Short mmCIF file of C-alpha atoms in Angstrom, two decimals:
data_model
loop_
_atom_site.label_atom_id
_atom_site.label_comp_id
_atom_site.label_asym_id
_atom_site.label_seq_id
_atom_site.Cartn_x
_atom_site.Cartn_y
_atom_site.Cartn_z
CA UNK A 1 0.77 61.67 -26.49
CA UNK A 2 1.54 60.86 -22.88
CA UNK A 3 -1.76 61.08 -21.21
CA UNK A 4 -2.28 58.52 -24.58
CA UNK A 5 0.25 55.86 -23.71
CA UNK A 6 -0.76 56.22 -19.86
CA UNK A 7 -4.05 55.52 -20.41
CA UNK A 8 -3.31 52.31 -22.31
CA UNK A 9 -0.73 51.04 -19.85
CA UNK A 10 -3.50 51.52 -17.14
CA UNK A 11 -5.84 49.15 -19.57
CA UNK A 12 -3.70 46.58 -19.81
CA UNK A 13 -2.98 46.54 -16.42
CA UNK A 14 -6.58 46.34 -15.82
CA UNK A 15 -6.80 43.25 -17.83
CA UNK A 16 -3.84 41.79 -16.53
CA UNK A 17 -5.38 41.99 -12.92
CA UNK A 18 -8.39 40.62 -14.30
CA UNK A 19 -7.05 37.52 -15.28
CA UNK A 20 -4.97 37.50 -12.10
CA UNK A 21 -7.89 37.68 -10.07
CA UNK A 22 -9.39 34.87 -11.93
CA UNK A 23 -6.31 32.58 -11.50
CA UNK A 24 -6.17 33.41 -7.85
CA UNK A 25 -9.87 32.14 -7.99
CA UNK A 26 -9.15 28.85 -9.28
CA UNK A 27 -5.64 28.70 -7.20
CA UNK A 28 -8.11 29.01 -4.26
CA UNK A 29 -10.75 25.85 -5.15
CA UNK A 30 -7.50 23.82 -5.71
CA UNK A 31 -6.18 24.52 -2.71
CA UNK A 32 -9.61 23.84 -0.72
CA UNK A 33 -9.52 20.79 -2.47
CA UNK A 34 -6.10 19.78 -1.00
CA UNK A 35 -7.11 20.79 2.03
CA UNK A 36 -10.23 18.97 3.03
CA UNK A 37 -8.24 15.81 0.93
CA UNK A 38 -5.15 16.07 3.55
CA UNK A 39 -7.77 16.77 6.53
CA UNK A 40 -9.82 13.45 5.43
CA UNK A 41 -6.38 11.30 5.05
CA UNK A 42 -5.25 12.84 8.60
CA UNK A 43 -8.32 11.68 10.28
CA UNK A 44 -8.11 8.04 8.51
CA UNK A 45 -4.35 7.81 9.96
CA UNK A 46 -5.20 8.88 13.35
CA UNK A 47 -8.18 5.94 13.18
CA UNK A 48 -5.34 3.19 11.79
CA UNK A 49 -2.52 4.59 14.31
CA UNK A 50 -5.74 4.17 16.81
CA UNK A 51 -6.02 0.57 16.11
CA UNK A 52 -2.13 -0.20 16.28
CA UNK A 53 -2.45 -2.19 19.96
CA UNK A 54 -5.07 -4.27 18.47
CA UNK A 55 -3.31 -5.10 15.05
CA UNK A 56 -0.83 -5.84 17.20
CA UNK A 57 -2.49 -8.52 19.10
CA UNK A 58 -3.77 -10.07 16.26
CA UNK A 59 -0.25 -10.24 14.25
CA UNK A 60 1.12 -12.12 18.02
CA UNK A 61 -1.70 -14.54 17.55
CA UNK A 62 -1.34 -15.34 14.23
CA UNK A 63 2.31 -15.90 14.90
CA UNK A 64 2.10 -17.90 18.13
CA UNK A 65 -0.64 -19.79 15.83
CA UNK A 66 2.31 -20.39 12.82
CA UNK A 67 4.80 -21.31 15.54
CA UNK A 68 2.55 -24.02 16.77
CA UNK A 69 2.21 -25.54 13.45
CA UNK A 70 5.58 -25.15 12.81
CA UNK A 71 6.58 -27.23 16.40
CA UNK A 72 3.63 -29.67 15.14
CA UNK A 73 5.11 -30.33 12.16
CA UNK A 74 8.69 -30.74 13.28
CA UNK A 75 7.50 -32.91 16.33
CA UNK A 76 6.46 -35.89 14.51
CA UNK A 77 8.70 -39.23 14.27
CA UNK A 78 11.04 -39.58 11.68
CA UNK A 79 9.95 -43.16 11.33
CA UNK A 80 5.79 -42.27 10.52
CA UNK A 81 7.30 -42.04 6.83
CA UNK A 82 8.11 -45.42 5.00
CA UNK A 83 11.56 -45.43 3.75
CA UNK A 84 12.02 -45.37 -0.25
CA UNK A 85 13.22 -48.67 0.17
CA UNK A 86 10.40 -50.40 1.70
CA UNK A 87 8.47 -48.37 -0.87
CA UNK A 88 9.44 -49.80 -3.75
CA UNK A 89 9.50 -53.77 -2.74
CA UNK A 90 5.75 -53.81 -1.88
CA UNK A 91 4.01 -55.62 -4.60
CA UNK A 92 1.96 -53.94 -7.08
CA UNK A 93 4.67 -50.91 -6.70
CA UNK A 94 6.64 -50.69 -10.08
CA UNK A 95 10.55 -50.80 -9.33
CA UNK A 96 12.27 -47.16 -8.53
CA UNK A 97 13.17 -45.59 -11.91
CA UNK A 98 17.28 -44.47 -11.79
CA UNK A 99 19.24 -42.05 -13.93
CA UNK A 100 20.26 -42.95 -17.19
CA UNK A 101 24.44 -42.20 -16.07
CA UNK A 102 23.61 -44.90 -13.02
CA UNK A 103 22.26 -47.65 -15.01
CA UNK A 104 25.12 -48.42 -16.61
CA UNK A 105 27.45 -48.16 -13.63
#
């Protein structure tokens, strides 16, 4: 009756290995998978951290270009606009249009 019950607990733990085997199989691929996936991301940081002097550059020109239109912009004369008043007494021009609370007042 012994010899019995030891000779099925060695058959299940037969099987038992057998499907751990199979799941350390699979655990493997996965984790090849990961691997050459990290490896490939590595290599594509190392190529952007690579560029980082030149990205550099290009973000200081772009901003020295933004600063110039900014100074451009803020360096013309206040009079090259036409006042609102001069605006609307040109003929042709209809008259300014004023809030309803104003009219009256």
């Amino acid at each position: 009756m012994l010899v019995l019950g030891a000779l099925e607990l060695s058959d299940r733990v037969q099987t038992i290995g057998a499907f751990a085997g199979f799941a350390a199989i699979l655990g493997l691929g996965v984790l090849s998978l990961l691997y050459f996936g990290q490896a490939r991301e590595l290599k594509r940081l190392r190529d952007w951290a690579g560029r980082a002097p030149e990205r550099a550059a290009e973000l200081q020109a772009q901003a020295a270009t933004t600063a110039g239109e900014v100074r451009r912009v803020t360096a013309q004369p206040v009079g090259a606009r036409p006042p609102a008043a001069t605006t609307a007494a040109r003929p042709g021009t209809p008259p300014a249009a004023t809030p309803a609370g104003a009219a009256g007042a």
